[in-house]
Coordinates of C-alpha atoms in Angstrom, one line a residue:
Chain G
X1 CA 117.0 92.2 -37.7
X2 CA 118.9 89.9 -36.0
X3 CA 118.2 86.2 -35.5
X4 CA 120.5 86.2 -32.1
X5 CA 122.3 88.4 -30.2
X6 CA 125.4 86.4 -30.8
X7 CA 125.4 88.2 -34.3
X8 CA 126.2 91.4 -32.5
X9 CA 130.4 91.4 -31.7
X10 CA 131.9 93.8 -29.8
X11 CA 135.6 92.6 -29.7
X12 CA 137.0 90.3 -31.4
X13 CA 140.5 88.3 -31.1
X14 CA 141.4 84.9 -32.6
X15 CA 138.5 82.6 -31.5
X16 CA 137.9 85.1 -28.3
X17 CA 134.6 87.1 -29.1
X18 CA 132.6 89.0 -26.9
X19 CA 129.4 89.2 -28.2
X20 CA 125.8 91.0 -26.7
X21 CA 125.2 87.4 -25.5
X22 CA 128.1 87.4 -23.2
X23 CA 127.7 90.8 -22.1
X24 CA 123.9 90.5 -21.3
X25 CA 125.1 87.1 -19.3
X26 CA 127.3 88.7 -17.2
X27 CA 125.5 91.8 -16.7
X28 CA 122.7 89.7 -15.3
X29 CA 125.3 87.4 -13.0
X30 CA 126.4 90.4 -11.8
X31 CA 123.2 92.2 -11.0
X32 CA 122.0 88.8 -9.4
X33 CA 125.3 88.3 -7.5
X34 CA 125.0 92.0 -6.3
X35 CA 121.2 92.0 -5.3
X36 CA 121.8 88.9 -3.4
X37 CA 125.0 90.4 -1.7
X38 CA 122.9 93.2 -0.6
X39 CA 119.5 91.7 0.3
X40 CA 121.5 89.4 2.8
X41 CA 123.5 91.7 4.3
X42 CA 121.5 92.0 7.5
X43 CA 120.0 88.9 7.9
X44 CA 117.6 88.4 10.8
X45 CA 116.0 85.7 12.7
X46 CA 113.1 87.8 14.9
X47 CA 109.8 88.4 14.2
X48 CA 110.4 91.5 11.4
X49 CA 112.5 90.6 9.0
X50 CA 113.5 93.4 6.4
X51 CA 111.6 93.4 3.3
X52 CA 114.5 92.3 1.2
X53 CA 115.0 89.4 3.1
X54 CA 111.4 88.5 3.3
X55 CA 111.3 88.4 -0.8
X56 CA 114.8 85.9 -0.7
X57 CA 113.4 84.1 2.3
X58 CA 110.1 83.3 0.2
X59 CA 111.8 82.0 -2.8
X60 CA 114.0 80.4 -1.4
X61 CA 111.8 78.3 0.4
X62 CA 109.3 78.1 -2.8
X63 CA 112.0 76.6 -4.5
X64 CA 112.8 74.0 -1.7
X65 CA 108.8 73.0 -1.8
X66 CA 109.0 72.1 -5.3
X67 CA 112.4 70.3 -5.2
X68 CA 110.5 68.1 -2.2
X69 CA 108.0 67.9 -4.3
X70 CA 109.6 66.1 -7.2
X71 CA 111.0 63.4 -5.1
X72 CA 114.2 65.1 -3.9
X73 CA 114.4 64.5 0.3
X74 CA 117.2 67.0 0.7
X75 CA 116.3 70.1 -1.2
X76 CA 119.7 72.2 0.7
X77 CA 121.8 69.9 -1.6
X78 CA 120.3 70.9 -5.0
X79 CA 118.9 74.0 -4.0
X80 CA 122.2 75.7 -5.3
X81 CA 122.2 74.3 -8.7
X82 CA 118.4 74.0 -9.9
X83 CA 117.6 77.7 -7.5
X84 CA 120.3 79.3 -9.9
X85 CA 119.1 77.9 -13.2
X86 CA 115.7 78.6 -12.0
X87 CA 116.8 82.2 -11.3
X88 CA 119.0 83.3 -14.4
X89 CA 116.3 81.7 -16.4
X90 CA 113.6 83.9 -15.3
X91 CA 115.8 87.3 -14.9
X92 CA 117.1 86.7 -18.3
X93 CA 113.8 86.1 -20.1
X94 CA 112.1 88.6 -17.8
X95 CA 114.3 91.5 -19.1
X96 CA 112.4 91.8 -21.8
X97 CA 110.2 94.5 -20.7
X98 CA 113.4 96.7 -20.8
X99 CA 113.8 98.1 -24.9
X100 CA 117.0 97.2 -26.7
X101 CA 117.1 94.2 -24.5
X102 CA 118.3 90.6 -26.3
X103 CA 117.6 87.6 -24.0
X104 CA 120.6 85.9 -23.5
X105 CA 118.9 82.5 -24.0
X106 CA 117.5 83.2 -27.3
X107 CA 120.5 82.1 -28.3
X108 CA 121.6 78.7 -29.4
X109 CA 125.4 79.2 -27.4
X110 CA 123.7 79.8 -23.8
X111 CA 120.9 77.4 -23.4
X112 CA 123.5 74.8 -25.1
X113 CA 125.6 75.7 -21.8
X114 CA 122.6 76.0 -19.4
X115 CA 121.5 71.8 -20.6
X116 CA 125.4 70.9 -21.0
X117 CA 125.8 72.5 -17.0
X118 CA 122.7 70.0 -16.5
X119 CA 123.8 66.9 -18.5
X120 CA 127.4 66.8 -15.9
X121 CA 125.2 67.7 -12.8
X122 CA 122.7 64.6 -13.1
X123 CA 125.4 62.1 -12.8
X124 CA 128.2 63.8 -10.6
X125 CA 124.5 64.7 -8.2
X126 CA 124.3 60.3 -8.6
X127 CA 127.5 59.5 -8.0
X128 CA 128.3 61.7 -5.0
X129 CA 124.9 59.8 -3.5
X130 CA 125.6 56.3 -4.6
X131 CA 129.3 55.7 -5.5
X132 CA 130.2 55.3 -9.0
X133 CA 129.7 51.5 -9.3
X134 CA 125.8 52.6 -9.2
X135 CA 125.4 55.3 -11.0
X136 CA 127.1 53.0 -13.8
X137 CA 125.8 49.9 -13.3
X138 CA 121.9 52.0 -13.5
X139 CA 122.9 52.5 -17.4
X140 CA 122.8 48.3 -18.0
X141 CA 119.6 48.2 -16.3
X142 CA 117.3 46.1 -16.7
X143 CA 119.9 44.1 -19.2
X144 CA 123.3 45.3 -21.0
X145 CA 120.9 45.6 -24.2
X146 CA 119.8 48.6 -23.1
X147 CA 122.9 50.4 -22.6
X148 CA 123.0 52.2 -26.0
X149 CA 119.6 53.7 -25.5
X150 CA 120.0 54.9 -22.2
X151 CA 123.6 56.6 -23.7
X152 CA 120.7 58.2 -26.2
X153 CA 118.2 58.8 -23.6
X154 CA 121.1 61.1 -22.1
X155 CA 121.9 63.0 -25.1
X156 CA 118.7 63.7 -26.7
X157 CA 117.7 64.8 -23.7
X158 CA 120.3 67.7 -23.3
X159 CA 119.9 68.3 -26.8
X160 CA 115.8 68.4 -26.3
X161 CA 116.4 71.0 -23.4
X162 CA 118.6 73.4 -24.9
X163 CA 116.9 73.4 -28.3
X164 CA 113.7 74.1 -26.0
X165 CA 114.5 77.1 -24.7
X166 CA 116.6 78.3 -27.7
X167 CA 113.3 78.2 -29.5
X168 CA 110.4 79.3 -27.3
X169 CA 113.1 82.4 -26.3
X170 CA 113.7 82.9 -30.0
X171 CA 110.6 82.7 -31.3
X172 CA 109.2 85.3 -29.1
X173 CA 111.7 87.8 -29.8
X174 CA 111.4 87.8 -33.5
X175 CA 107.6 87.4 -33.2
X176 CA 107.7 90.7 -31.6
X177 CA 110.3 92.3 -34.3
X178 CA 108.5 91.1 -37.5
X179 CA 104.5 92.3 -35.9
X180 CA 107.0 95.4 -35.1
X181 CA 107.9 96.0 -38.7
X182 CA 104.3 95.9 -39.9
X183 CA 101.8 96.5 -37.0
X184 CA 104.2 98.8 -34.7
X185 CA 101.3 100.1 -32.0
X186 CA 99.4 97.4 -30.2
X187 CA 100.2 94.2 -30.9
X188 CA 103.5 94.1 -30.3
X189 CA 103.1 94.8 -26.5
X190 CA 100.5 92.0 -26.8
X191 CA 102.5 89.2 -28.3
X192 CA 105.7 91.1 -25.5
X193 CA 103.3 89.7 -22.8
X194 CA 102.6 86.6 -24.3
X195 CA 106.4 86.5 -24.5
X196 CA 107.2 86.9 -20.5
X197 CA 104.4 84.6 -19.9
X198 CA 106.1 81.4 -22.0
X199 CA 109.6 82.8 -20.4
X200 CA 108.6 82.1 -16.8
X201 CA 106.6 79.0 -18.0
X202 CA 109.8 78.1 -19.8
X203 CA 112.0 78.9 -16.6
X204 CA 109.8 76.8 -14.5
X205 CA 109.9 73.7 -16.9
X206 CA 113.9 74.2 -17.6
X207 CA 114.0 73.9 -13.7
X208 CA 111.9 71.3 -13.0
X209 CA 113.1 68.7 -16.0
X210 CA 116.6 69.2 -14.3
X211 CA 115.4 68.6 -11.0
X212 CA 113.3 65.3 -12.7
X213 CA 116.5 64.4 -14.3
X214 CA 118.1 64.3 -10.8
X215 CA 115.9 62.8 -9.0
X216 CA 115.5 59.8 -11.3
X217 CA 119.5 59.1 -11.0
X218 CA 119.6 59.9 -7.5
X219 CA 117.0 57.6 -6.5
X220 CA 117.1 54.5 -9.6
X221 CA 118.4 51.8 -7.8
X222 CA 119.3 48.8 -9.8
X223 CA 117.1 45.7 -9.3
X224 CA 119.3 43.3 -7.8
X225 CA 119.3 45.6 -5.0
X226 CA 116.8 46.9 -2.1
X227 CA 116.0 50.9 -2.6
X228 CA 118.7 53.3 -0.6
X229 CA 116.7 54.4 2.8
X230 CA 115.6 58.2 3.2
X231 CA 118.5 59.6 5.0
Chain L
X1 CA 114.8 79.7 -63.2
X2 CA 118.1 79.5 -61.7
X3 CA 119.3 77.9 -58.5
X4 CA 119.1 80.7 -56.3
X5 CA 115.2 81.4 -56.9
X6 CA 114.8 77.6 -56.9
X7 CA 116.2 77.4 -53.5
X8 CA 114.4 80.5 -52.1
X9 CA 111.1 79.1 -53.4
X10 CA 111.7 75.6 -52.1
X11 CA 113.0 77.1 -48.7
X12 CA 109.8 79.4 -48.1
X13 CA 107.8 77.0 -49.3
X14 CA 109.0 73.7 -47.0
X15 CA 108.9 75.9 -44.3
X16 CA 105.7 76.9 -44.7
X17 CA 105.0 73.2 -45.0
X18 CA 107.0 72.4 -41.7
X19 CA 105.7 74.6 -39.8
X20 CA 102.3 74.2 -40.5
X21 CA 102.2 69.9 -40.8
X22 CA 104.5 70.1 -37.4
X23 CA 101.9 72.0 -35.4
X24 CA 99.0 70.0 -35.7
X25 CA 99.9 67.2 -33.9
X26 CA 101.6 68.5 -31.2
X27 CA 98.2 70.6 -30.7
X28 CA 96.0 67.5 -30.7
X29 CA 98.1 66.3 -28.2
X30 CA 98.8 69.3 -26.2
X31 CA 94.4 69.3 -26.1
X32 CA 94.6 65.8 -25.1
X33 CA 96.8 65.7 -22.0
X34 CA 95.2 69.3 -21.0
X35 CA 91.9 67.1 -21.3
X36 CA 92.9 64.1 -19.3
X37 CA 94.1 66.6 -16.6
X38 CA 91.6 68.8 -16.5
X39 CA 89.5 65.2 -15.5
X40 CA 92.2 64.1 -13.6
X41 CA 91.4 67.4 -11.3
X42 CA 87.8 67.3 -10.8
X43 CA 88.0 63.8 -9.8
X44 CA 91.0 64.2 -7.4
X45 CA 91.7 68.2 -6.5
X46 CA 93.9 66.8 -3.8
X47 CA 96.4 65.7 -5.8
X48 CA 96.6 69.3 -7.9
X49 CA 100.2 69.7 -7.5
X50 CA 101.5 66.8 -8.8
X51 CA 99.0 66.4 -11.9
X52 CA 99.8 70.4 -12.5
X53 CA 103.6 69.5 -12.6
X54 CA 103.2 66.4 -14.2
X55 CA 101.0 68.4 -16.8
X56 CA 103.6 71.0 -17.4
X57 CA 106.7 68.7 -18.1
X58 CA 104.6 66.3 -20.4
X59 CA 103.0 69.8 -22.5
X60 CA 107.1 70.8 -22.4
X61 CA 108.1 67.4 -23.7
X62 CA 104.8 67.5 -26.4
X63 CA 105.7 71.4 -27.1
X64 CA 109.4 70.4 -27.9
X65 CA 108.3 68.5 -31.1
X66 CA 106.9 71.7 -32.2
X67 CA 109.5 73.9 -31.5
X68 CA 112.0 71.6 -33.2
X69 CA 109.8 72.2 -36.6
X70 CA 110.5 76.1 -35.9
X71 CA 113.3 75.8 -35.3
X72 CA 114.1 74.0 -39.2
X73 CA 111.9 76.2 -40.8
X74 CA 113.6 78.9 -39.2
X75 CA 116.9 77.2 -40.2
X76 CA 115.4 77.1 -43.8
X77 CA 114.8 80.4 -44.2
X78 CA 117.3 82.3 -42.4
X79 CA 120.2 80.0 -42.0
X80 CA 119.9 77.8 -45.1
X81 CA 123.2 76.1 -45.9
X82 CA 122.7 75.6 -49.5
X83 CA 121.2 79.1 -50.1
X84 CA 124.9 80.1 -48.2
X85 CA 127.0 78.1 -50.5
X86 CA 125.0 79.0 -53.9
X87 CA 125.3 82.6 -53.1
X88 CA 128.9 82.5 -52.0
X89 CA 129.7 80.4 -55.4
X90 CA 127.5 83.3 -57.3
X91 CA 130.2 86.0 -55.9

């Protein structure tokens, strides 16, 4: 039993090893890259749509509600960012119901890269907006005192996400291989389901705390001046 | 005894502990905020979207506490760094 699929190497080289985690990751960038590639081939605007492009145009847009909804006014600008995190989240916790599958983010490695990829995004998303002398002057707000424990605020917050999903993904998956290992029928499809219901659940909250994250730097204006108009 | 079954007992045991001690809170509180929402709803349905979200990112932030207990008592018995170095000294 293994407690990650990191523990599974294929090839190894110095400090260059490809692991199940790496090849699960880039078998699911490819099959998302590729599906996306082919479902917008033939994009149309009249009144029937294909069926591919119906299921892209619905997310899509889903996705843009709840970025709105958070606070963000332009959803096109983050769409790219929180749509993709949203999306390998889910795949990758949704292949589950495949056998032999490993989640790529039950491990520690991926998630740490999935809430480091969201620790760079919230400020360079605050300073392309505001200018740099904003986004830093927001971390001596409301006096210099604070300054230390909004550098924490920052880092146990990445930490917080990426230990979040490390464990919720883990969990599950050795749930299912220890009730394997002694109740091998039922059960284990039982606690399987439980398992791709806290996945999308997870997903969803991965998404929406980065989008939260963002739209508190995007839109925290210090006090000495008047809030930034809706563009 | 010697150190290696005093380190495997401690380990199972202080997980158990962990795991057990960590989850209560975090329940009570997870049954709270479901609570307070849950009232939050009947009295203003409207305004389902935002207390849903809200809901969900506060349970995340309560659930996190929990998962970080796992997570150690995972830690102690799977990955336990003293365990490592007493068995690697015992080869």
């Amino acid at each position: 039993m293994h407690l990650s699929s990191d523990e599974v190497v294929f090839w190894q080289r110095g400090f260059v090893t490809i692991n199940l985690t790496l090849v699960t990751t880039w078998g699911l960038m490819l099959l998302m890259v590729g599906a996306a590639a082919w479902g917008t081939r033939h994009l149309k605007t009249g009144l029937h749509p294909a069926r591919w492009q119906c299921a892209l145009e619905i997310i899509v847009s889903g996705i843009n509600t709840q970025i709105e909804q958070v606070g963000l006014p332009q959803p096109a600008r983050y769409i790219g960012f929180i749509g993709t995190l949203f999306l390998f989240i889910a795949l990758a916790n949704f292949g589950i119901v495949l056998p032999y599958y490993q989640a790529p983010t039950g491990s520690l490695s991926t998630t740490v890269a999935l809430a480091l990829a969201v620790f760079i995004a919230v400020p360079a998303f605050s300073i392309s907006q505001m200018g740099l002398r904003h986004y830093l002057k927001t971390y001596v707000q409301p006096t210099f005192i604070m300054l230390p424990f909004n550098l924490i605020t920052d880092a146990s917050r990445t930490l917080a996400l990426a230990v979040r999903l490390f464990g919720n993904i883990m969990s599950g998956g050795l749930i299912v291989a220890i009730l394997l290992s002694i109740a091998p029928l039922f059960f284990p499809v039982l606690m399987s389901l439980l398992g791709l219901l806290t996945g999308m659940v997870q997903a969803y909250i991965f998404a929406i705390l980065a989008t939260v994250y963002i739209a508190a730097a995007v839109t925290k204006t210090p006090a000495d001046q008047p809030a930034p108009t809706a563009e | 005894m010697d150190s290696i079954t005093t380190i495997a007992m401690i380990s199972i045991i202080m997980a158990g502990f962990t795991t057990s001690i960590g989850i209560i809170t975090p329940a009570l509180s997870e049954g709270k905020a479901v609570a307070a929402a849950m009232s939050a709803l009947a009295q203003q349905p409207d305004a389902s979207s935002t207390i849903t979200r809200t809901l969900f990112v506060g349970l995340a932030m309560i659930e996190s506490t929990a998962i970080y207990c796992f997570v150690v008592s995972m830690i102690l018995i799977f990955a336990n760094p003293f365990w490592n170095h007493v068995i690697a000294a015992h080869k």
